[in-house]
């Protein structure tokens, strides 16, 4: 069976944005912008079949890849982790090799273990796209967030984000979305500040090239974009949300207290610059990190993120699968 040695360069896969040069990031973003300008997208991938290997829940990401593939003329087949032979003890690498042997052009992998997509990429010769691996990376989300910020701030000409200030608020420690977003945004010149209690935004996060702030109200007047994150309750192993919150953030007594200090409430949104925008990768825990009125408000570009996600994923598929 073809192994990694058959591959020429690591860029045949998209496993993460950390360490990706600015030129490569721009190439993806410009490809997405080019697709956005087209009335119809050519079915560049002909009749190719792609495999969605999702071992963790997903609504947006899986559907977005499926629609992106369809726009390029390709089809996605879904391998549902919950009903796959991985549950009978088959290794992820064996599963991936079997799916590859059936003749797929690329694999899109989501799993709760960090490094899962890289493991699949080692096992197969076709391109592998990481659709979220544990707390590690979610590169297409990072690209679509960066695209949406550039679009909202009038920076899609060359995707130079110099001078822009972006806040990422909440459970950064558990967030693969934050890790990928930070990598792309800082490489393209934006300044990123992470905001939250120490257990959600530990001091070590500064090594990613961001600054850290505990007081949300202080950063709001200076930012051009703010990304609110969901508390990743499922990554604590605790069933009840309140218990999980206290377990993960012992300095916070309850969801109500978290909300008071870190939620983007209407009076906080009013402190932001007139043109500053609000992002959220979804799914939103409404009433916890984000209020209904703000999620639906004029600053919200949350549905733009979803629309741009299809373009960015189509750009990634076209670039890696042609
Ligand atoms: C995120 C994910 O799954 O990593 N969602 C997404 O892909 N749109 C964020 C989350 O689950 O909170």
Tab-separated table of C-alpha atoms and ligand atoms in Angstrom:
chain	number	residue	atom	x	y	z
A	1	UNK	CA	0.000	0.000	0.000
A	2	UNK	CA	1.391	3.488	-0.788
A	3	UNK	CA	2.881	5.101	2.283
A	4	UNK	CA	4.084	8.540	3.129
A	5	UNK	CA	7.274	8.071	1.095
A	6	UNK	CA	5.150	8.372	-2.061
A	7	UNK	CA	4.370	11.982	-1.174
A	8	UNK	CA	6.590	14.770	-2.449
A	9	UNK	CA	6.030	17.611	-0.023
A	10	UNK	CA	4.253	18.111	3.299
A	11	UNK	CA	2.070	20.788	1.709
A	12	UNK	CA	0.058	18.033	0.019
A	13	UNK	CA	-1.929	18.043	3.252
A	14	UNK	CA	-3.475	20.810	5.302
A	15	UNK	CA	-2.858	19.796	8.893
A	16	UNK	CA	-2.404	23.161	10.585
A	17	UNK	CA	-1.597	26.836	10.165
A	18	UNK	CA	1.151	27.081	12.787
A	19	UNK	CA	4.401	27.701	10.957
A	20	UNK	CA	2.694	28.207	7.586
A	21	UNK	CA	4.446	31.032	5.686
A	22	UNK	CA	2.473	34.199	4.911
A	23	UNK	CA	2.702	33.482	1.179
A	24	UNK	CA	0.986	30.109	1.546
A	25	UNK	CA	-1.743	31.588	3.749
A	26	UNK	CA	-2.290	34.322	1.174
A	27	UNK	CA	-2.468	31.783	-1.642
A	28	UNK	CA	-5.408	30.060	0.076
A	29	UNK	CA	-7.160	33.352	0.879
A	30	UNK	CA	-6.669	34.749	-2.631
A	31	UNK	CA	-7.990	31.488	-4.105
A	32	UNK	CA	-11.107	31.883	-1.922
A	33	UNK	CA	-11.501	35.529	-3.023
A	34	UNK	CA	-11.224	34.451	-6.667
A	35	UNK	CA	-13.987	31.879	-6.156
A	36	UNK	CA	-16.119	34.519	-4.409
A	37	UNK	CA	-15.925	36.744	-7.489
A	38	UNK	CA	-17.161	33.994	-9.834
A	39	UNK	CA	-20.821	33.639	-10.662
A	40	UNK	CA	-20.422	29.928	-11.202
A	41	UNK	CA	-17.569	27.729	-10.065
A	42	UNK	CA	-16.161	25.301	-12.663
A	43	UNK	CA	-16.485	21.639	-11.651
A	44	UNK	CA	-12.698	21.438	-11.356
A	45	UNK	CA	-12.646	18.144	-9.488
A	46	UNK	CA	-14.685	16.292	-12.099
A	47	UNK	CA	-16.199	13.187	-10.611
A	48	UNK	CA	-13.745	12.820	-7.741
A	49	UNK	CA	-14.909	11.202	-4.521
A	50	UNK	CA	-13.703	12.633	-1.220
A	51	UNK	CA	-14.075	10.957	2.171
A	52	UNK	CA	-15.321	12.730	5.286
A	53	UNK	CA	-13.858	10.803	8.239
A	54	UNK	CA	-15.571	12.403	11.221
A	55	UNK	CA	-15.022	10.791	14.615
A	56	UNK	CA	-16.457	13.746	16.535
A	57	UNK	CA	-19.725	15.707	16.274
A	58	UNK	CA	-19.990	18.369	13.609
A	59	UNK	CA	-22.742	20.237	11.816
A	60	UNK	CA	-21.142	23.202	10.084
A	61	UNK	CA	-17.745	21.823	9.162
A	62	UNK	CA	-18.882	18.535	7.648
A	63	UNK	CA	-21.726	20.143	5.688
A	64	UNK	CA	-19.462	22.971	4.571
A	65	UNK	CA	-16.881	20.538	3.138
A	66	UNK	CA	-19.650	18.550	1.449
A	67	UNK	CA	-21.103	21.669	-0.194
A	68	UNK	CA	-17.643	22.957	-1.153
A	69	UNK	CA	-16.885	19.601	-2.804
A	70	UNK	CA	-20.238	19.645	-4.626
A	71	UNK	CA	-19.504	23.122	-5.991
A	72	UNK	CA	-16.293	21.707	-7.492
A	73	UNK	CA	-18.161	18.767	-9.021
A	74	UNK	CA	-16.868	16.240	-6.469
A	75	UNK	CA	-18.801	14.055	-4.066
A	76	UNK	CA	-18.136	13.488	-0.371
A	77	UNK	CA	-18.878	10.165	1.241
A	78	UNK	CA	-19.397	10.252	4.989
A	79	UNK	CA	-17.750	7.752	7.258
A	80	UNK	CA	-19.462	8.191	10.552
A	81	UNK	CA	-17.080	7.537	13.419
A	82	UNK	CA	-19.867	6.368	15.673
A	83	UNK	CA	-20.682	3.436	13.401
A	84	UNK	CA	-17.237	2.666	11.977
A	85	UNK	CA	-14.961	-0.317	12.622
A	86	UNK	CA	-12.722	1.928	14.731
A	87	UNK	CA	-15.167	0.928	17.447
A	88	UNK	CA	-14.261	-2.723	16.850
A	89	UNK	CA	-10.633	-1.908	17.585
A	90	UNK	CA	-9.441	-1.133	14.060
A	91	UNK	CA	-6.751	1.527	14.159
A	92	UNK	CA	-7.363	4.913	12.593
A	93	UNK	CA	-4.456	4.274	10.198
A	94	UNK	CA	-5.945	0.926	9.070
A	95	UNK	CA	-9.352	2.499	8.532
A	96	UNK	CA	-7.791	5.314	6.506
A	97	UNK	CA	-5.759	2.882	4.344
A	98	UNK	CA	-8.896	0.866	3.589
A	99	UNK	CA	-10.862	3.953	2.610
A	100	UNK	CA	-7.967	5.069	0.419
A	101	UNK	CA	-7.866	1.653	-1.266
A	102	UNK	CA	-11.463	2.241	-2.354
A	103	UNK	CA	-10.194	5.142	-4.444
A	104	UNK	CA	-10.784	8.504	-2.812
A	105	UNK	CA	-9.071	11.689	-3.970
A	106	UNK	CA	-8.671	13.193	-0.470
A	107	UNK	CA	-9.655	12.671	3.154
A	108	UNK	CA	-11.129	15.178	5.547
A	109	UNK	CA	-10.526	14.113	9.149
A	110	UNK	CA	-12.046	15.236	12.442
A	111	UNK	CA	-11.222	13.537	15.736
A	112	UNK	CA	-11.023	14.345	19.422
A	113	UNK	CA	-7.338	13.341	19.625
A	114	UNK	CA	-4.746	16.004	18.811
A	115	UNK	CA	-2.545	14.680	16.022
A	116	UNK	CA	-5.178	12.350	14.530
A	117	UNK	CA	-5.115	14.005	11.095
A	118	UNK	CA	-1.301	13.871	11.023
A	119	UNK	CA	-1.477	10.165	11.855
A	120	UNK	CA	-3.827	9.578	8.920
A	121	UNK	CA	-1.576	11.661	6.674
A	122	UNK	CA	1.348	9.394	7.583
A	123	UNK	CA	-0.678	6.346	6.621
A	124	UNK	CA	-2.055	7.340	3.215
A	125	UNK	CA	-0.764	8.905	0.014
A	126	UNK	CA	-3.766	11.101	-0.825
A	127	UNK	CA	-4.095	14.659	0.582
A	128	UNK	CA	-5.440	14.859	4.138
A	129	UNK	CA	-7.252	17.911	5.487
A	130	UNK	CA	-7.547	18.412	9.223
A	131	UNK	CA	-11.139	19.368	10.069
A	132	UNK	CA	-10.331	19.723	13.789
A	133	UNK	CA	-8.103	17.505	15.941
A	134	UNK	CA	-8.692	17.746	19.699
A	135	UNK	CA	-7.337	20.975	21.110
A	136	UNK	CA	-4.682	21.256	18.420
A	137	UNK	CA	-5.752	22.899	15.130
A	138	UNK	CA	-8.699	23.561	12.845
A	139	UNK	CA	-6.954	25.121	9.845
A	140	UNK	CA	-9.921	25.707	7.523
A	141	UNK	CA	-11.734	27.475	10.391
A	142	UNK	CA	-8.621	29.618	10.966
A	143	UNK	CA	-8.569	30.504	7.256
A	144	UNK	CA	-12.268	31.345	7.094
A	145	UNK	CA	-12.054	33.484	10.235
A	146	UNK	CA	-9.054	35.324	8.802
A	147	UNK	CA	-10.860	35.766	5.483
A	148	UNK	CA	-13.943	37.144	7.244
A	149	UNK	CA	-11.901	39.611	9.315
A	150	UNK	CA	-10.008	40.754	6.196
A	151	UNK	CA	-13.303	41.149	4.323
A	152	UNK	CA	-14.938	43.116	7.158
A	153	UNK	CA	-11.921	45.419	7.498
A	154	UNK	CA	-11.365	46.011	3.756
A	155	UNK	CA	-8.128	44.008	3.574
A	156	UNK	CA	-8.911	41.451	0.866
A	157	UNK	CA	-6.677	43.168	-1.719
A	158	UNK	CA	-3.506	41.552	-0.400
A	159	UNK	CA	-4.591	40.138	2.966
A	160	UNK	CA	-2.092	42.310	4.809
A	161	UNK	CA	-3.583	42.638	8.304
A	162	UNK	CA	-0.954	45.029	9.700
A	163	UNK	CA	-2.441	47.482	12.216
A	164	UNK	CA	-5.540	45.392	12.948
A	165	UNK	CA	-6.258	44.321	16.522
A	166	UNK	CA	-8.265	41.164	17.192
A	167	UNK	CA	-9.505	39.882	20.575
A	168	UNK	CA	-10.178	36.180	21.158
A	169	UNK	CA	-12.317	35.721	24.257
A	170	UNK	CA	-13.013	32.640	26.363
A	171	UNK	CA	-11.841	29.050	26.411
A	172	UNK	CA	-8.637	29.549	24.413
A	173	UNK	CA	-6.860	26.667	26.189
A	174	UNK	CA	-9.293	24.077	24.784
A	175	UNK	CA	-9.741	25.777	21.424
A	176	UNK	CA	-8.273	24.451	18.188
A	177	UNK	CA	-10.107	27.331	16.468
A	178	UNK	CA	-8.105	29.853	18.509
A	179	UNK	CA	-4.771	28.113	17.798
A	180	UNK	CA	-5.302	28.124	14.035
A	181	UNK	CA	-6.738	31.647	14.033
A	182	UNK	CA	-3.863	33.047	16.082
A	183	UNK	CA	-1.317	31.490	13.710
A	184	UNK	CA	-2.905	32.939	10.554
A	185	UNK	CA	-3.776	36.352	11.988
A	186	UNK	CA	-0.361	37.030	13.537
A	187	UNK	CA	1.538	35.754	10.489
A	188	UNK	CA	-0.414	38.207	8.325
A	189	UNK	CA	0.417	41.093	10.675
A	190	UNK	CA	-2.569	41.440	13.041
A	191	UNK	CA	-2.118	41.919	16.783
A	192	UNK	CA	-4.050	39.361	18.845
A	193	UNK	CA	-5.089	39.683	22.476
A	194	UNK	CA	-6.563	36.684	24.320
A	195	UNK	CA	-9.048	37.463	27.082
A	196	UNK	CA	-10.319	35.186	29.842
A	197	UNK	CA	-9.667	33.782	33.315
A	198	UNK	CA	-6.238	32.149	33.851
A	199	UNK	CA	-7.529	28.586	33.405
A	200	UNK	CA	-9.006	29.444	30.014
A	201	UNK	CA	-6.176	31.763	28.996
A	202	UNK	CA	-3.075	30.453	30.787
A	203	UNK	CA	0.142	32.471	30.688
A	204	UNK	CA	1.730	29.939	28.318
A	205	UNK	CA	-0.638	31.055	25.534
A	206	UNK	CA	1.610	34.131	25.191
A	207	UNK	CA	4.175	31.869	23.491
A	208	UNK	CA	1.818	31.833	20.471
A	209	UNK	CA	2.644	35.511	19.939
A	210	UNK	CA	-0.398	37.047	21.636
A	211	UNK	CA	-0.892	39.315	24.619
A	212	UNK	CA	-3.140	38.354	27.528
A	213	UNK	CA	-5.793	40.454	29.242
A	214	UNK	CA	-8.142	39.496	32.085
A	215	UNK	CA	-10.486	42.489	31.851
A	216	UNK	CA	-12.710	42.347	28.754
A	217	UNK	CA	-14.027	45.901	29.115
A	218	UNK	CA	-10.494	47.288	28.796
A	219	UNK	CA	-9.842	45.742	25.389
A	220	UNK	CA	-13.194	46.436	23.737
A	221	UNK	CA	-12.625	50.054	22.635
A	222	UNK	CA	-9.392	49.145	20.803
A	223	UNK	CA	-10.298	46.086	18.744
A	224	UNK	CA	-11.353	45.822	15.102
A	225	UNK	CA	-12.757	42.326	15.538
A	226	UNK	CA	-13.689	40.139	18.483
A	227	UNK	CA	-14.029	36.369	18.361
A	228	UNK	CA	-16.122	34.812	21.107
A	229	UNK	CA	-15.435	31.161	21.950
A	230	UNK	CA	-17.723	28.502	23.345
A	231	UNK	CA	-16.720	26.912	26.645
A	232	UNK	CA	-15.763	23.383	25.589
A	233	UNK	CA	-17.740	21.582	28.269
A	234	UNK	CA	-17.322	18.229	26.503
A	235	UNK	CA	-13.535	18.375	26.933
A	236	UNK	CA	-13.771	18.258	30.733
A	237	UNK	CA	-15.497	14.903	31.150
A	238	UNK	CA	-17.985	16.552	33.523
A	239	UNK	CA	-21.621	16.145	32.594
A	240	UNK	CA	-23.192	19.260	34.096
A	241	UNK	CA	-22.185	22.546	32.515
A	242	UNK	CA	-21.917	24.428	35.799
A	243	UNK	CA	-19.693	21.766	37.380
A	244	UNK	CA	-17.535	21.600	34.300
A	245	UNK	CA	-17.059	25.335	34.336
A	246	UNK	CA	-15.977	25.396	37.962
A	247	UNK	CA	-13.681	22.396	37.344
A	248	UNK	CA	-12.012	24.097	34.372
A	249	UNK	CA	-12.013	27.638	35.767
A	250	UNK	CA	-11.827	27.452	39.544
A	251	UNK	CA	-11.622	31.256	39.795
A	252	UNK	CA	-15.160	31.474	38.380
A	253	UNK	CA	-17.975	30.429	40.690
A	254	UNK	CA	-20.758	29.896	38.157
A	255	UNK	CA	-21.914	30.381	34.598
A	256	UNK	CA	-23.655	33.537	35.792
A	257	UNK	CA	-20.362	34.959	37.023
A	258	UNK	CA	-18.556	33.952	33.820
A	259	UNK	CA	-21.280	35.684	31.846
A	260	UNK	CA	-20.988	38.855	33.913
A	261	UNK	CA	-17.251	39.056	33.346
A	262	UNK	CA	-16.669	37.620	29.891
A	263	UNK	CA	-19.883	37.457	27.839
A	264	UNK	CA	-20.370	39.890	24.997
A	265	UNK	CA	-23.521	41.586	26.274
A	266	UNK	CA	-25.192	44.506	24.470
A	267	UNK	CA	-23.718	47.146	26.804
A	268	UNK	CA	-20.229	45.739	26.120
A	269	UNK	CA	-20.777	45.603	22.374
A	270	UNK	CA	-21.640	49.320	22.609
A	271	UNK	CA	-18.088	50.022	23.869
A	272	UNK	CA	-16.562	48.819	20.589
A	273	UNK	CA	-15.456	50.976	17.640
A	274	UNK	CA	-18.332	51.761	15.247
A	275	UNK	CA	-17.121	49.343	12.542
A	276	UNK	CA	-15.753	46.589	14.769
A	277	UNK	CA	-17.192	43.135	14.051
A	278	UNK	CA	-18.181	40.109	16.140
A	279	UNK	CA	-17.256	36.539	15.172
A	280	UNK	CA	-18.100	33.139	16.642
A	281	UNK	CA	-17.112	29.784	15.102
A	282	UNK	CA	-20.328	28.126	16.306
A	283	UNK	CA	-21.965	26.317	17.861
A	284	UNK	CA	-22.967	29.231	20.116
A	285	UNK	CA	-23.946	28.622	23.715
A	286	UNK	CA	-26.482	31.411	23.567
A	287	UNK	CA	-26.832	33.284	26.800
A	288	UNK	CA	-23.395	32.175	28.013
A	289	UNK	CA	-20.572	33.712	25.964
A	290	UNK	CA	-22.784	35.646	23.576
A	291	UNK	CA	-26.162	37.333	23.882
A	292	UNK	CA	-28.895	36.799	21.331
A	293	UNK	CA	-29.071	40.541	20.598
A	294	UNK	CA	-25.345	40.693	19.794
A	295	UNK	CA	-25.306	37.443	17.795
A	296	UNK	CA	-28.141	38.828	15.654
A	297	UNK	CA	-26.937	42.438	15.802
A	298	UNK	CA	-25.396	44.703	13.184
A	299	UNK	CA	-21.812	43.920	14.188
A	300	UNK	CA	-22.275	40.180	13.821
A	301	UNK	CA	-20.494	38.540	10.864
A	302	UNK	CA	-21.246	35.042	12.133
A	303	UNK	CA	-23.217	34.007	9.054
A	304	UNK	CA	-20.572	35.575	6.798
A	305	UNK	CA	-18.136	33.181	8.461
A	306	UNK	CA	-20.382	30.283	7.491
A	307	UNK	CA	-20.711	31.467	3.872
A	308	UNK	CA	-16.989	32.188	3.604
A	309	UNK	CA	-16.303	28.738	5.031
A	310	UNK	CA	-17.634	27.119	1.865
A	311	UNK	CA	-15.430	29.335	-0.331
A	312	UNK	CA	-12.323	28.752	1.747
A	313	UNK	CA	-12.893	24.981	1.806
A	314	UNK	CA	-13.515	24.926	-1.938
A	315	UNK	CA	-10.233	26.832	-2.373
A	316	UNK	CA	-8.411	24.328	-0.145
A	317	UNK	CA	-9.906	21.308	-1.948
A	318	UNK	CA	-9.134	22.761	-5.380
A	319	UNK	CA	-5.558	23.565	-4.361
A	320	UNK	CA	-4.796	20.173	-2.805
A	321	UNK	CA	-6.791	17.859	-5.061
A	322	UNK	CA	-6.148	19.123	-8.588
B	1	LIG	C1	-15.568	24.460	16.475
B	1	LIG	C2	-14.948	23.099	16.545
B	1	LIG	O1	-15.623	22.091	16.410
B	1	LIG	O2	-13.750	23.074	16.733
B	1	LIG	N1	-16.685	24.552	15.679
B	1	LIG	C3	-16.609	24.516	14.319
B	1	LIG	O3	-15.837	23.811	13.731
B	1	LIG	N2	-17.424	25.357	13.652
B	1	LIG	C4	-15.690	25.127	17.768
B	1	LIG	C5	-16.491	24.482	18.849
B	1	LIG	O4	-16.818	23.308	18.813
B	1	LIG	O5	-16.756	25.189	19.809
